[in-house]
Coordinates of C-alpha atoms in Angstrom, one line a residue:
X131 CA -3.8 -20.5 -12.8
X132 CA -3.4 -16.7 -14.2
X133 CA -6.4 -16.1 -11.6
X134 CA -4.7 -16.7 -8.3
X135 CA -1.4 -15.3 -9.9
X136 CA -2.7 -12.1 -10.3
X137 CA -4.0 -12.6 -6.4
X138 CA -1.0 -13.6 -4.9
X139 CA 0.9 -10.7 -6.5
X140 CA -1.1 -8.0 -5.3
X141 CA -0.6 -10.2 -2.3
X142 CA 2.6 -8.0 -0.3
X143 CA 0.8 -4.9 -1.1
X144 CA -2.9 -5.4 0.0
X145 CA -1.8 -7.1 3.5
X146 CA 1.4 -4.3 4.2
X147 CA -1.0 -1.6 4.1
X148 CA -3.1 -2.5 7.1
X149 CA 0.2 -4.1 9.2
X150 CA 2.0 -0.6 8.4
X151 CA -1.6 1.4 9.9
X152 CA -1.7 -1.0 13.1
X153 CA 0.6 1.2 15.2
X154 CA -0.9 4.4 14.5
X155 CA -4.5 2.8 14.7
X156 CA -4.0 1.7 18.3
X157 CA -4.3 -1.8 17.0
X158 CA -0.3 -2.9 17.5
X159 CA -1.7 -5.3 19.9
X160 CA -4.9 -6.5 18.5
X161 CA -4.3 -8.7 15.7
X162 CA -7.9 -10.2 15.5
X163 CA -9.1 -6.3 14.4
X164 CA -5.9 -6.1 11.9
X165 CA -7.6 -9.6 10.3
X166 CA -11.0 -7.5 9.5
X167 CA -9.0 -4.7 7.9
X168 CA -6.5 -7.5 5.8
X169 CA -10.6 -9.1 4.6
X170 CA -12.1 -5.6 4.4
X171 CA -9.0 -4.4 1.8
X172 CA -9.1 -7.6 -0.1
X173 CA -12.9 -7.1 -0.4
X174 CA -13.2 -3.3 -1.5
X175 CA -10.4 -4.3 -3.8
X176 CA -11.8 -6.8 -5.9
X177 CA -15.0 -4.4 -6.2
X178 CA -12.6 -1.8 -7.2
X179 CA -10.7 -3.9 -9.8
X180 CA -14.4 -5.3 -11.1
X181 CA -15.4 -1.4 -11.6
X182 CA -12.4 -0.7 -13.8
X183 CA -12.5 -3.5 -15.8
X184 CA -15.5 -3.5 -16.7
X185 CA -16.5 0.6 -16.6
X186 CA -13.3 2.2 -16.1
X187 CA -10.4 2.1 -18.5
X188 CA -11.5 -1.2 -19.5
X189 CA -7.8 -2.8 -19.4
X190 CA -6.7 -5.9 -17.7
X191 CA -5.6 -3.4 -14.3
X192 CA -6.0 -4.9 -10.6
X193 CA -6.8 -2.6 -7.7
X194 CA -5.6 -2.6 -4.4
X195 CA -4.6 -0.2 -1.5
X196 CA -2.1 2.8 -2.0
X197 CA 1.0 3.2 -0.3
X198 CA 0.4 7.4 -1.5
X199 CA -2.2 7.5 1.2
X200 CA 0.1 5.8 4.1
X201 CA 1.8 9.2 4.5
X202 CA -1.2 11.6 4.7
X203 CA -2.9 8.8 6.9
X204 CA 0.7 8.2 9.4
X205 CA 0.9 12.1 9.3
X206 CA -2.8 13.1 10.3
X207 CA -2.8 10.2 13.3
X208 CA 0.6 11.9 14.7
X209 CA -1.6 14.9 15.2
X210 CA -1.4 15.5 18.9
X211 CA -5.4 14.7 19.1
X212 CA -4.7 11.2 17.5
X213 CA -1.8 9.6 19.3
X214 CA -2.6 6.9 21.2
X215 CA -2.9 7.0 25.1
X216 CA 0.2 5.8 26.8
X217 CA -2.3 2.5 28.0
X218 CA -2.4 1.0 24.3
X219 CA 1.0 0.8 24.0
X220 CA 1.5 -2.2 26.8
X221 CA 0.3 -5.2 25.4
X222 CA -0.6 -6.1 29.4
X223 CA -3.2 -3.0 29.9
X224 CA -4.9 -3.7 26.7
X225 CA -8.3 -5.0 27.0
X226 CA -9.1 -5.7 23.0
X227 CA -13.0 -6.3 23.4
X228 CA -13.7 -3.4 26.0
X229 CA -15.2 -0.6 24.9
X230 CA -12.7 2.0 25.8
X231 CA -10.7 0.1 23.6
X232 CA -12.9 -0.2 20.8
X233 CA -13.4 3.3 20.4
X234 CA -9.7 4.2 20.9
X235 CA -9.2 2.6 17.6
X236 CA -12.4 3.3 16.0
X237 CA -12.5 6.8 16.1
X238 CA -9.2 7.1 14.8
X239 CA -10.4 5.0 11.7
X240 CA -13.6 6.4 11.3
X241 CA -11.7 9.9 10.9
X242 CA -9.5 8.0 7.9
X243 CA -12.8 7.5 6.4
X244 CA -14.4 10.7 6.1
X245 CA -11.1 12.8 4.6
X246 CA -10.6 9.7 1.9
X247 CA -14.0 9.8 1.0
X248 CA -13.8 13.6 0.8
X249 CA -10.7 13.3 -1.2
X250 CA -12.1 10.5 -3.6
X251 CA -14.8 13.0 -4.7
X252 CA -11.8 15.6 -5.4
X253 CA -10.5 12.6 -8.0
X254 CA -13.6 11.8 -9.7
X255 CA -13.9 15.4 -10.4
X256 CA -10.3 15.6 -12.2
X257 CA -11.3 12.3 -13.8
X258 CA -14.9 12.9 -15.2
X259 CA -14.7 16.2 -15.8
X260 CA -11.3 15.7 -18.1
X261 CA -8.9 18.1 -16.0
X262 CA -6.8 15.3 -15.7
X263 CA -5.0 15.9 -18.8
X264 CA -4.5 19.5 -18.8
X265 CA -3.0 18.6 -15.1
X266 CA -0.8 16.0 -16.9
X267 CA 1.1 18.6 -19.3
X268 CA 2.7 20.3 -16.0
X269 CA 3.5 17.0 -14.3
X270 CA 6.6 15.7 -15.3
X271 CA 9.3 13.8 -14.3
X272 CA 10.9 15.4 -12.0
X273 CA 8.0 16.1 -10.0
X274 CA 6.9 12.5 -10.4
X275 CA 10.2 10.8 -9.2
X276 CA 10.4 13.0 -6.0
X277 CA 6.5 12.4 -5.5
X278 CA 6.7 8.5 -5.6
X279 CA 10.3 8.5 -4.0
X280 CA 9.3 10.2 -1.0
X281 CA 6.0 7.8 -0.8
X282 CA 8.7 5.0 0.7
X283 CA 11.7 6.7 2.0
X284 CA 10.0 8.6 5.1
X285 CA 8.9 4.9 5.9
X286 CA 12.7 3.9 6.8
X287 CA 12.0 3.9 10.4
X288 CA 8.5 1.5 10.3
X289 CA 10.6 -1.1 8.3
X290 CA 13.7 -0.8 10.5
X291 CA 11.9 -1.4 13.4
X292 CA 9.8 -4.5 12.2
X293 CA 12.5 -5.8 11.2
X294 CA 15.3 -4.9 14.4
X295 CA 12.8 -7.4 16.5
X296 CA 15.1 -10.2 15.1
X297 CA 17.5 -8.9 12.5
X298 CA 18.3 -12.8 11.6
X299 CA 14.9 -13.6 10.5
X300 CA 14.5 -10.2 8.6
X301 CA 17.4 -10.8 7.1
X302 CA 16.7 -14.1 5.9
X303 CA 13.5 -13.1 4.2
X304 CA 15.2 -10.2 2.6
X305 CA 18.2 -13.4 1.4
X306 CA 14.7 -15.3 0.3
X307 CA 13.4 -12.7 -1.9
X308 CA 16.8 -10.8 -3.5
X309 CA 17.3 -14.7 -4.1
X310 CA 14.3 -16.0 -5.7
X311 CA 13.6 -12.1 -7.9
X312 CA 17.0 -11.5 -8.6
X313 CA 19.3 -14.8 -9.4
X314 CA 16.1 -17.5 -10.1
X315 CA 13.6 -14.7 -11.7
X316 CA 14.8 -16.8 -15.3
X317 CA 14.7 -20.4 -13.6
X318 CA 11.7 -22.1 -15.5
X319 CA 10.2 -24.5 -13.3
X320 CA 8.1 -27.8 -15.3
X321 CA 4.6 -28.3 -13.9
X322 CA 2.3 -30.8 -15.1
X323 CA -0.5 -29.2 -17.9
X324 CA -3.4 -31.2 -18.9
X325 CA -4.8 -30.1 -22.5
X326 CA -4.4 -29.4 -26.6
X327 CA -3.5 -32.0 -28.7
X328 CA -0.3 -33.6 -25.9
X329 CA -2.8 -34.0 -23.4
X330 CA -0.5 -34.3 -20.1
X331 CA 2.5 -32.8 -20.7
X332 CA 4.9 -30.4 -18.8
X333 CA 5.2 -26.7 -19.6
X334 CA 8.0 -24.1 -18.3
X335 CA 6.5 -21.3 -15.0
X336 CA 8.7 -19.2 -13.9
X337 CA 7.7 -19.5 -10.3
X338 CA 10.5 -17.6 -8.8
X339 CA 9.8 -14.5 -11.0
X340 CA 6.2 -14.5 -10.2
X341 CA 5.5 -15.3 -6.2
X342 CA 9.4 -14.3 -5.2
X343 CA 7.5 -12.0 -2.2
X344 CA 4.7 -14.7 -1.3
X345 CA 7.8 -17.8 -1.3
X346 CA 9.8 -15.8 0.8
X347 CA 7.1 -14.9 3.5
X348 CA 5.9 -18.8 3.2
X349 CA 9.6 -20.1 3.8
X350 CA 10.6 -17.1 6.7
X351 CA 6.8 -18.1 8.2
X352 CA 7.5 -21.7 8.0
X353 CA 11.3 -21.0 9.9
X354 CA 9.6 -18.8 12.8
X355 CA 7.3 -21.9 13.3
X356 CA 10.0 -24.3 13.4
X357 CA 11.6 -22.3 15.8
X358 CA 9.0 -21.9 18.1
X359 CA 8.3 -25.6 18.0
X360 CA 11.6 -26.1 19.4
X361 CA 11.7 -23.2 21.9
X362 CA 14.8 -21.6 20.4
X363 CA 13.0 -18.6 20.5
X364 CA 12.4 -17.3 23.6
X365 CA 9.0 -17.2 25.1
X366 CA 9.5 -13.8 27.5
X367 CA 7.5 -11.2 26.3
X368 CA 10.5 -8.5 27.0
X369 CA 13.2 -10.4 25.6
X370 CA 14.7 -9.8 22.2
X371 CA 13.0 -11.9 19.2
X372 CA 10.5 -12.8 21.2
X373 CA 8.0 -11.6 18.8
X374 CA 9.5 -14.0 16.0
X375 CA 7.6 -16.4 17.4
X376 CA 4.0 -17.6 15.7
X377 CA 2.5 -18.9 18.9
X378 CA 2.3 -14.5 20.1
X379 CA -0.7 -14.6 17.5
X380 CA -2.2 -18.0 17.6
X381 CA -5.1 -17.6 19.4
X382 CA -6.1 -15.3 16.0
X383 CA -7.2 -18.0 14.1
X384 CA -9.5 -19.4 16.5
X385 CA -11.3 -16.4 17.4
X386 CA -11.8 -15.2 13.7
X387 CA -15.1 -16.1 12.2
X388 CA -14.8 -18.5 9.2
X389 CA -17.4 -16.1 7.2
X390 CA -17.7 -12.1 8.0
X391 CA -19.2 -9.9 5.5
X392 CA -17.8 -6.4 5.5
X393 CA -20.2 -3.7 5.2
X394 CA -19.9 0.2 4.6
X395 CA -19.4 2.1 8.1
X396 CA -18.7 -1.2 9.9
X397 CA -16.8 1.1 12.6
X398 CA -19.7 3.8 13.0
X399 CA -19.9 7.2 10.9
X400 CA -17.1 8.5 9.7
X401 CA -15.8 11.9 10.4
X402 CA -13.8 15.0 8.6
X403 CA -11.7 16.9 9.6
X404 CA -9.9 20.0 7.2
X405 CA -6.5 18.2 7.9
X406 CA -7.5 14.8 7.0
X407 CA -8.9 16.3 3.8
X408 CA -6.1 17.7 2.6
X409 CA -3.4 15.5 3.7
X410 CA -5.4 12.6 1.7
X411 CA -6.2 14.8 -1.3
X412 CA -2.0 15.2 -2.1
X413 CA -2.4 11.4 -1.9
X414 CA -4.8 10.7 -4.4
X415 CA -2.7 13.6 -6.3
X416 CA 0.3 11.4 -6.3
X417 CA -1.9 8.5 -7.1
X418 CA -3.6 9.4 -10.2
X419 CA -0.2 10.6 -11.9
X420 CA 1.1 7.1 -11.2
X421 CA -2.4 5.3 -12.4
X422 CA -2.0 7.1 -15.6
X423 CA 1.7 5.8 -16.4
X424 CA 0.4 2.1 -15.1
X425 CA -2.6 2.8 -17.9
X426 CA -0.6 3.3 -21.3
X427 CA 1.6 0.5 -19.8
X428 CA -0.6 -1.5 -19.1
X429 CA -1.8 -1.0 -23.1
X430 CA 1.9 -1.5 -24.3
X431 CA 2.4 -5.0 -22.7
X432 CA -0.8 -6.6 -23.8
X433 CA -0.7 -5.0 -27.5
X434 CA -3.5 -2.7 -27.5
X435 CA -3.0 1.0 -28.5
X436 CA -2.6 3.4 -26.2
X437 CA -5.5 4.3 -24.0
X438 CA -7.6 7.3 -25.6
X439 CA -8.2 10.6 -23.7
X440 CA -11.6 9.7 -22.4
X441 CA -10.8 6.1 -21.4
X442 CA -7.9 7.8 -19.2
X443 CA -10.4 10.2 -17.8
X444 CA -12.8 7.2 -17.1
X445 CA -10.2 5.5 -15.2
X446 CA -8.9 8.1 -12.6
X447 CA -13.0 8.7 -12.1
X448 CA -13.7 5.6 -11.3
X449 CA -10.6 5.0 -9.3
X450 CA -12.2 7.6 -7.5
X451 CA -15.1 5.7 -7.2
X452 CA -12.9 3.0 -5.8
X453 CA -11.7 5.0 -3.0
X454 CA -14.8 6.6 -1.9
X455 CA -16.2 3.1 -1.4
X456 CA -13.1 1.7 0.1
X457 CA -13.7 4.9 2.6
X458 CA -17.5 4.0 3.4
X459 CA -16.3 0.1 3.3
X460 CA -13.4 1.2 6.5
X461 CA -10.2 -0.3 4.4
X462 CA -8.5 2.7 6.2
X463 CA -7.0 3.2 2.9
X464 CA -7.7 4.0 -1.1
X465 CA -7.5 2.0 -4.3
X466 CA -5.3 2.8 -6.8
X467 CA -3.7 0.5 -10.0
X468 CA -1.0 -1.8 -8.9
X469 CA 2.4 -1.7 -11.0
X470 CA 3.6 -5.1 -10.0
X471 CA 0.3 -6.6 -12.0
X472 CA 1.0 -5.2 -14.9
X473 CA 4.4 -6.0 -14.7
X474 CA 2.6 -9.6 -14.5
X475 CA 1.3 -9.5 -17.8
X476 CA 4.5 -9.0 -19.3
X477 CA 5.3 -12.5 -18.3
X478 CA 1.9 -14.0 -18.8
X479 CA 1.1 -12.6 -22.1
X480 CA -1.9 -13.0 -21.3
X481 CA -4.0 -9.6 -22.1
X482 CA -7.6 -10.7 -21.4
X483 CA -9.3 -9.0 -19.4
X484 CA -11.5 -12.1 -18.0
X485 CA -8.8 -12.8 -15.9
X486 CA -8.9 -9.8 -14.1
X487 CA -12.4 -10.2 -13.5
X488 CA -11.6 -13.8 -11.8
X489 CA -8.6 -11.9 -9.8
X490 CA -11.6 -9.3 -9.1
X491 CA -13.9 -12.1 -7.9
X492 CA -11.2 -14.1 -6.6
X493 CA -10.3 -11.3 -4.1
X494 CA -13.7 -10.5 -3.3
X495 CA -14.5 -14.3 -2.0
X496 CA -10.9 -14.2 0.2
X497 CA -12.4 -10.9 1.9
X498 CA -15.6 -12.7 2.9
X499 CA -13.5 -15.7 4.7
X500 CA -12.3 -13.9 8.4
X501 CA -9.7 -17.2 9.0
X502 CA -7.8 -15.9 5.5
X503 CA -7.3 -12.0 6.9
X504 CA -6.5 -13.4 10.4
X505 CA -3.9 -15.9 8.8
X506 CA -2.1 -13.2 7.2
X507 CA -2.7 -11.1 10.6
X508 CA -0.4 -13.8 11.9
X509 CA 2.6 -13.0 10.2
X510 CA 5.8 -12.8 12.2
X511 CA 6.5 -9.5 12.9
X512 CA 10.4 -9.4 11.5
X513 CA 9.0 -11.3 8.7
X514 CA 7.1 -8.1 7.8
X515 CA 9.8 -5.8 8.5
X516 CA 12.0 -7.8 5.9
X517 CA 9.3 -7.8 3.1
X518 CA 9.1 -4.1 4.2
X519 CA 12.5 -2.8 3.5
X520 CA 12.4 -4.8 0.0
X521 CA 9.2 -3.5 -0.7
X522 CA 9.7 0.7 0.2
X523 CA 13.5 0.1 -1.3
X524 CA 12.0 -1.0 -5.1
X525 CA 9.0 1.8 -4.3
X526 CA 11.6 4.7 -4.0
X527 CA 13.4 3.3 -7.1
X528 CA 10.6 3.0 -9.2
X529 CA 9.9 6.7 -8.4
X530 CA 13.6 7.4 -9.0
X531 CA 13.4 5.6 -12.6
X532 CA 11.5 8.4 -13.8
X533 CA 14.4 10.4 -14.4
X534 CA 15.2 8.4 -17.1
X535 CA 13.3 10.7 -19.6
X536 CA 15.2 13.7 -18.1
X537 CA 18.4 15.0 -19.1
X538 CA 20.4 14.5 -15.9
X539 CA 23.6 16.2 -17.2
X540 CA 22.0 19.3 -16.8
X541 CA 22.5 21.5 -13.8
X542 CA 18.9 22.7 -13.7
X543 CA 17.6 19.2 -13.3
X544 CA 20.1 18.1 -11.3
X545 CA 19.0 20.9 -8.9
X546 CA 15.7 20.3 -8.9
X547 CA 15.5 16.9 -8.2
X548 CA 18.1 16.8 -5.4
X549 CA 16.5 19.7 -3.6
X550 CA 13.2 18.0 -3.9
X551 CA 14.2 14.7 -2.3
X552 CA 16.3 16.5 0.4
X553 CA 13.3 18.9 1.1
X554 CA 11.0 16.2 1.3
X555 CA 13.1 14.4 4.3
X556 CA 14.4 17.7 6.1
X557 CA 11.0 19.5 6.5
X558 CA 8.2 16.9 7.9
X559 CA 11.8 15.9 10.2
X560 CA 12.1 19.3 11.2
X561 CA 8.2 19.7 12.0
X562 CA 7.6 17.0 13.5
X563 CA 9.9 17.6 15.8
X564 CA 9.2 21.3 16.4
X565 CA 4.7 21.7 15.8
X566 CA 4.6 24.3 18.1
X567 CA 6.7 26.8 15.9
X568 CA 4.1 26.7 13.3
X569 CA 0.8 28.0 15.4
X570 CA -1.3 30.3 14.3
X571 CA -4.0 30.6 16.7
X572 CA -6.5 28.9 14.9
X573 CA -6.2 25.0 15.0
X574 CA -7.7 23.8 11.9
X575 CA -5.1 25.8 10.1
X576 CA -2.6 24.5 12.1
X577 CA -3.6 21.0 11.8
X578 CA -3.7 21.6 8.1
X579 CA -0.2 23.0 7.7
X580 CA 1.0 20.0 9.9
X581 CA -0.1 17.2 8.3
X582 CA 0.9 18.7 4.3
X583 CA 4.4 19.9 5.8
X584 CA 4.8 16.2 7.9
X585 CA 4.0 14.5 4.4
X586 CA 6.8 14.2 2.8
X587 CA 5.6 13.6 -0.7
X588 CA 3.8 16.7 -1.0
X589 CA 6.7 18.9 -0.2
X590 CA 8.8 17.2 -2.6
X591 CA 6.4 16.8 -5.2
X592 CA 5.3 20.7 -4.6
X593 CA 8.4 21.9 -5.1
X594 CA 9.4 19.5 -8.0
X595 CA 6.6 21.2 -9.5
X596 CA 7.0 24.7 -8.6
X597 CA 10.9 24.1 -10.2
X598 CA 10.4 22.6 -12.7
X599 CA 7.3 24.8 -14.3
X600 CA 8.8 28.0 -13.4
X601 CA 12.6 27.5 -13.8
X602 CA 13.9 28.1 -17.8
X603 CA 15.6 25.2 -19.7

């Protein structure tokens, strides 16, 4: 039971990551190609989460895909040699198994790959070499909260418009999950046990505080259906919730192979380019600060003692590792350690790291069955949307929590942290709106400078940084 616990609460991260790409990708329209991404991550991930268990910081930690490299990845793809043509846009004019098509999309991912495969080599430097803690005594709070804040907040407008193509059903899965991880999370529900010396006998899960995300998604899915059934939807592609329904995805599960092994460079070679690099290394940046918080908690809540220097340096290199093979594998993301499962062995209790390794496995197997991927492909699009503006909303908190270990009645930090945030927000607006104020003459550069200024973590985090080591108090 802990096995699949751990899987299905990794389960809103690992399948967002891909949907949130889609646009950008090309792929809005080609759910059968968002299915092989969904298997791909869940297959890289349970490598990754097998590699850190058993040679990385050796805790019970699950890997999955990063939301830090969703901004450097959304920011390098608005780069005006990666938008998409005007033609992939309109579902009509799209053509998923022509060629034209293929490479449209596969370039674009196959550039994703080289810069976080790049980048992951940058991180298993800082890990191996043990520069990430002499890094770690400038890094503080109020560079953190800003960092991890701004991961979420510039993805308002994703969220808002998954979830404006029918604000009832969004709003209904956002009811579902507020509901069932806010008012039920201490609801024990009895399910039957067999084993010790009672044999059959009923023991206390607290359901709703474990799969809140995955019960909500189930429940919104299983109203879209029921709606569709009935035709209270409409069926006009241009009319509004029309994309509620679960029939505009159906023919997904047919087409998707029951077995499909993914495979490094499945999409061709990949490519590098300066601004990929660099837009992705300030991603695995933000990353590794966050992996190392995740570590000594993780330690806390199963009763071991905090992680020693060289286990932490172990862990952000093979996190590294993690990324550079989930960079040849095509994920179109990283790795990185995922919070909400060690907020899951808080409520287990249940420290041992075997059951990571049957998560590890777990997720491995679900990446090798296409029909799995392609069912989550399938997802009602203001379903996602909901799940989306819970998700980035606890995200941005999280990063926000930080400050908790600050003295916020102080001016200075006050200062620094506002200004961060607001920074973060006003700059990538500002240049993304106005690219052809910042030209050099030479386009690498200016491809660099775009996608670091577009990404709003950096700037926040940079200047939290800059502040914070340099102002007095």
């Amino acid at each position: 039971l802990l096995c699949p616990q751990h899987f299905l609460t990794a389960l809103g991260g690992l399948v967002a990551v891909p949907l949130i790409l889609a646009k950008d990708l090309c792929l809005q329209h080609d759910p059968l190609t968002q299915s092989y991404l969904i298997s791909t991550i869940f297959f890289v991930s349970g490598i990754c989460t097998l590699l850190q268990v058993f040679l990385g910081v050796r805790l019970p930690i699950l890997q999955g895909g990063t939301f830090a490299f969703v901004a450097p990845s959304l920011a390098m793809l608005s780069l005006p040699a990666w938008k998409c043509p005007e033609w992939t846009l309109n579902a009509s004019l799209v053509n998923t198994s022509s060629p034209e098509f293929t490479e449209e999309w596969q370039k674009r991912i196959r550039e994703l790959q080289g810069a976080i495969m790049v980048a992951s080599c940058v991180q298993m430097v800082v890990g191996f070499s043990g520069l990430i803690g002499f890094l770690m005594r400038f890094i503080g709070p109020l560079t953190i909260a800003p960092t991890i804040s701004l991961v979420a907040l510039p993805l308002f407008d994703s969220a808002g418009n998954n979830a404006g193509i029918h604000w009832g059903i969004a709003t209904m899965t956002i009811f579902l999950i507020v509901l069932f991880s806010q008012y039920l999370k201490d609801v024990a529900v009895p399910v039957p046990v067999y084993g010790g010396e009672k044999k059959c006998h009923t023991s206390k899960f607290y359901l709703f505080q474990v799969f809140p995300v995955l019960l909500a998604l189930c429940l919104s899915w299983l109203l879209c259906f029921v709606l569709t059934v009935t035709n209270t939807l409409p069926s006009a592609p241009t009319a509004y919730g029309h994309l509620a329904r679960t029939d505009t995805k159906g023919n997904v599960l047919s087409q998707a192979p029951w077995f499909r092994f993914p495979y490094p460079g499945q999409w061709g070679l990949p490519t590098i380019s300066l601004a990929g690099v660099f837009g992705i290394i300030a991603g695995v940046i933000s990353s590794m600060v966050e992996s190392v918080g995740d570590y000594y908690a993780c330690a806390r809540l199963v009763g071991a003692p905090p992680p020693p220097r060289h286990a932490v340096n172990r862990g952000i290199g093979i996190e590294g590792l993690g990324c550079l093979l989930a960079g040849a594998w095509g994920s179109g993301n990283g790795t990185t350690s995922y919070s909400e499962n060690v907020g899951a062995l808080g409520i287990t209790r249940v420290g041992s790291r075997m059951v990571m390794v049957a998560a590890g496995c777990l997720l491995l197997l679900m990446g090798l069955f296409g029909k799995i991927g392609a069912a989550f492909a399938t997802i009602p699009t203001p379903v996602i949307g909901g799940m989306f503006l819970v998700m980035f909303g606890v995200i941005t908190a999280v990063g926000i929590s930080n400050l908790q270990y600050v003295d916020m009645n102080s001016s200075r930090n006050l200062f620094i942290f506002g200004f961060s945030i607001y920074c973060g927000l006003a700059i990538p607006s500002w240049v993304n709106k106005n690219p052809e104020k910042l030209q050099t003459g030479i386009l690498q550069l200016d491809q660099v400078i775009q996608v670091l200024l577009t990404t709003g973590m950096f700037v926040g985090g940079f200047l939290g940084f800059l502040l914070d080591n340099t102002i007095p108090g």
